[in-house]
Tab-separated table of C-alpha atoms in Angstrom:
chain	number	residue	atom	x	y	z
J	1	PRO	CA	24.517	-15.392	2.337
J	2	ASP	CA	20.759	-17.331	3.923
J	3	PHE	CA	20.791	-20.139	2.893
J	4	VAL	CA	23.636	-23.522	2.009
J	5	THR	CA	25.482	-22.436	-1.293
J	6	PRO	CA	24.873	-24.933	-4.179
J	7	TRP	CA	26.430	-27.872	-3.817
J	8	ALA	CA	27.321	-26.827	-7.324
J	9	ILE	CA	29.655	-23.490	-6.934
J	10	ARG	CA	31.272	-26.179	-3.579
J	11	GLU	CA	32.070	-28.301	-5.919
J	12	ALA	CA	34.112	-26.084	-7.648
J	13	GLY	CA	35.536	-23.710	-4.916
J	14	ILE	CA	36.782	-27.247	-3.666
J	15	TYR	CA	38.466	-28.679	-7.240
J	16	SER	CA	40.526	-25.334	-7.476
J	17	LEU	CA	40.995	-25.741	-3.485
J	18	GLU	CA	42.022	-28.965	-5.063
J	19	LYS	CA	44.146	-26.735	-8.208
J	20	GLY	CA	46.152	-24.645	-5.851
J	21	ASN	CA	44.894	-21.869	-6.633
J	22	THR	CA	44.805	-20.092	-2.854
J	23	HIS	CA	47.010	-16.740	-3.866
J	24	TYR	CA	45.483	-13.399	-4.126
J	25	THR	CA	43.098	-11.900	-7.125
J	26	SER	CA	43.634	-8.635	-7.510
J	27	ASN	CA	42.025	-6.166	-5.618
J	28	TRP	CA	39.688	-5.688	-8.909
J	29	GLY	CA	39.257	-9.410	-9.321
J	30	LEU	CA	39.755	-11.609	-11.430
J	31	ALA	CA	39.546	-10.468	-15.606
J	32	GLU	CA	37.499	-13.194	-16.206
J	33	LEU	CA	34.597	-12.715	-13.396
J	34	ARG	CA	34.232	-8.830	-14.275
J	35	GLU	CA	33.908	-10.225	-17.735
J	36	GLU	CA	31.150	-12.697	-16.773
J	37	ILE	CA	29.185	-9.863	-14.705
J	38	CYS	CA	29.405	-6.931	-17.385
J	39	THR	CA	27.406	-10.907	-19.438
J	40	TYR	CA	25.166	-10.798	-16.940
J	41	LEU	CA	24.390	-6.714	-16.612
J	42	ASN	CA	24.270	-6.616	-20.613
J	43	ARG	CA	21.577	-9.442	-20.622
J	44	ARG	CA	19.382	-8.699	-17.935
J	45	PHE	CA	19.447	-4.999	-18.141
J	46	ASN	CA	20.436	-3.497	-21.186
J	47	LEU	CA	23.520	-1.987	-19.412
J	48	THR	CA	27.019	-1.763	-20.486
J	49	TYR	CA	30.021	-1.758	-18.632
J	50	ASN	CA	33.978	-1.699	-20.263
J	51	PRO	CA	35.255	-5.120	-17.588
J	52	LYS	CA	38.878	-3.382	-17.987
J	53	ASP	CA	37.564	-0.244	-16.326
J	54	GLU	CA	34.674	0.305	-14.614
J	55	VAL	CA	33.741	-2.859	-12.664
J	56	MET	CA	35.907	-3.778	-9.778
J	57	VAL	CA	34.552	-6.307	-7.813
J	58	THR	CA	35.173	-6.625	-3.130
J	59	VAL	CA	34.620	-9.106	-0.941
J	60	GLY	CA	31.735	-7.795	1.031
J	61	GLY	CA	29.248	-4.797	1.146
J	62	SER	CA	30.589	-3.093	3.332
J	63	GLU	CA	33.430	-3.240	1.507
J	64	ALA	CA	32.131	-1.844	-1.988
J	65	ILE	CA	29.575	1.118	-0.065
J	66	ASP	CA	32.989	2.640	1.543
J	67	ALA	CA	34.415	2.321	-1.609
J	68	CYS	CA	31.893	4.141	-3.665
J	69	ILE	CA	31.011	6.843	-1.061
J	70	ARG	CA	34.798	7.370	-1.031
J	71	ALA	CA	35.094	7.467	-5.233
J	72	LEU	CA	32.243	10.169	-4.093
J	73	VAL	CA	32.278	11.800	-1.829
J	74	ASP	CA	34.395	14.797	-1.041
J	75	ASP	CA	35.465	17.281	1.652
J	76	GLY	CA	31.660	18.981	3.283
J	77	ASP	CA	29.379	16.669	0.948
J	78	GLU	CA	26.031	15.118	1.806
J	79	VAL	CA	24.604	12.911	2.003
J	80	LEU	CA	21.268	10.838	2.762
J	81	ILE	CA	21.239	8.225	5.166
J	82	PRO	CA	17.167	7.193	5.954
J	83	GLU	CA	17.425	5.305	10.045
J	84	PRO	CA	17.063	3.212	10.402
J	85	SER	CA	19.913	2.266	8.651
J	86	PHE	CA	22.891	-0.543	8.468
J	87	VAL	CA	26.143	0.236	10.861
J	88	CYS	CA	28.899	1.379	8.448
J	89	TYR	CA	27.040	3.925	5.680
J	90	THR	CA	26.995	7.230	8.636
J	91	PRO	CA	30.637	6.453	9.649
J	92	CYS	CA	32.162	5.309	6.049
J	93	THR	CA	30.434	8.943	4.636
J	94	ILE	CA	33.162	10.547	7.619
J	95	LEU	CA	35.763	9.085	6.680
J	96	ALA	CA	35.169	9.856	2.823
J	97	GLY	CA	35.215	13.476	4.953
J	98	GLY	CA	31.324	13.482	3.775
J	99	LYS	CA	28.556	14.583	6.309
J	100	PRO	CA	26.331	11.866	7.086
J	101	VAL	CA	22.308	13.302	6.830
J	102	PRO	CA	20.307	11.240	8.709
J	103	LEU	CA	16.580	10.914	7.680
J	104	VAL	CA	14.264	10.029	10.501
J	105	THR	CA	11.513	7.070	9.299
J	106	THR	CA	8.909	6.650	11.482
J	107	GLN	CA	7.330	3.387	12.880
J	108	GLU	CA	3.782	4.651	11.360
J	109	ASN	CA	4.963	4.830	7.941
J	110	ASN	CA	6.517	1.546	7.912
J	111	PHE	CA	9.546	2.731	7.797
J	112	LYS	CA	9.287	3.898	5.025
J	113	LEU	CA	11.879	7.285	3.383
J	114	THR	CA	8.551	9.503	1.552
J	115	ALA	CA	9.628	12.763	-0.658
J	116	ASP	CA	8.779	14.630	1.682
J	117	VAL	CA	10.975	13.663	3.863
J	118	LEU	CA	13.728	13.132	1.421
J	119	LYS	CA	13.267	16.682	-0.524
J	120	ALA	CA	12.860	18.850	3.155
J	121	ALA	CA	16.972	17.353	3.588
J	122	ILE	CA	18.244	18.543	-0.058
J	123	THR	CA	21.054	21.096	-0.085
J	124	PRO	CA	23.034	22.648	-2.262
J	125	LYS	CA	25.829	20.470	-0.810
J	126	THR	CA	24.126	17.228	-1.054
J	127	LYS	CA	25.925	14.259	-2.987
J	128	ALA	CA	23.700	11.299	-1.941
J	129	ILE	CA	21.580	9.139	-0.666
J	130	TYR	CA	21.715	5.863	0.063
J	131	ALA	CA	18.339	3.597	-1.105
J	132	VAL	CA	18.525	0.933	1.282
J	133	ASP	CA	15.452	-2.277	0.688
J	134	TYR	CA	14.094	-1.767	4.098
J	135	ALA	CA	13.657	1.345	4.130
J	136	GLY	CA	11.105	1.696	2.428
J	137	PHE	CA	12.727	0.843	-1.016
J	138	PRO	CA	12.098	-0.512	-4.073
J	139	CYS	CA	8.396	0.366	-3.483
J	140	GLU	CA	9.787	4.208	-3.518
J	141	MET	CA	13.280	4.005	-5.845
J	142	ASP	CA	10.700	5.738	-8.504
J	143	GLU	CA	9.782	8.880	-6.673
J	144	ILE	CA	13.488	8.996	-4.924
J	145	ASN	CA	14.790	8.130	-8.058
J	146	ALA	CA	13.029	11.189	-10.102
J	147	ILE	CA	13.804	13.164	-7.072
J	148	ALA	CA	17.653	12.262	-7.616
J	149	LYS	CA	17.390	13.499	-11.110
J	150	LYS	CA	16.435	16.379	-10.436
J	151	HIS	CA	19.124	17.185	-7.861
J	152	GLY	CA	22.286	15.649	-9.596
J	153	LEU	CA	22.448	13.319	-6.840
J	154	PHE	CA	23.814	10.098	-7.070
J	155	VAL	CA	21.793	6.778	-5.392
J	156	ILE	CA	24.204	3.828	-4.087
J	157	GLU	CA	21.190	0.863	-3.852
J	158	ASP	CA	22.278	-1.238	-1.387
J	159	ALA	CA	19.708	-4.462	-2.022
J	160	ALA	CA	20.596	-7.972	-2.601
J	161	GLN	CA	19.028	-7.588	-6.250
J	162	ALA	CA	19.584	-4.027	-7.149
J	163	VAL	CA	21.703	-3.204	-9.325
J	164	GLY	CA	23.358	0.203	-8.681
J	165	SER	CA	21.483	4.084	-9.576
J	166	THR	CA	23.426	6.752	-10.287
J	167	TYR	CA	22.136	10.017	-11.555
């Protein structure tokens, strides 16, 4: 994080260590944490998920992106990547068997992905698009989501406040 972790959270971590909670947990994350995530998503966004099989906790964004791409992408599927982008998007796409398709953004357009650039890149093999806040999102999200929905694409949101969208 780009801020100091609040004392209440640090204190809870210290207390947990003092109690001996130093072992690996399930790769899915603790059941209590998954349940609380579902409660939060329901309360904040009116979304309902099953914590037993629809929520997974990762150790960071790169692991989450990798797991997401591996679940969505089949051999030969195209994944649209607005550039500039986070360094792991292309390798994760390749490792999943997909084909990364860079979408060039320009300084003249504040590096925002435009609907025209997106529409021009979509082919029958396009499976997903990364939606990254530093490439012009969420300003363009309504239009991007409408295009993705029309073409049956998955939208992988990579933003600190995002809740993933799929269509």
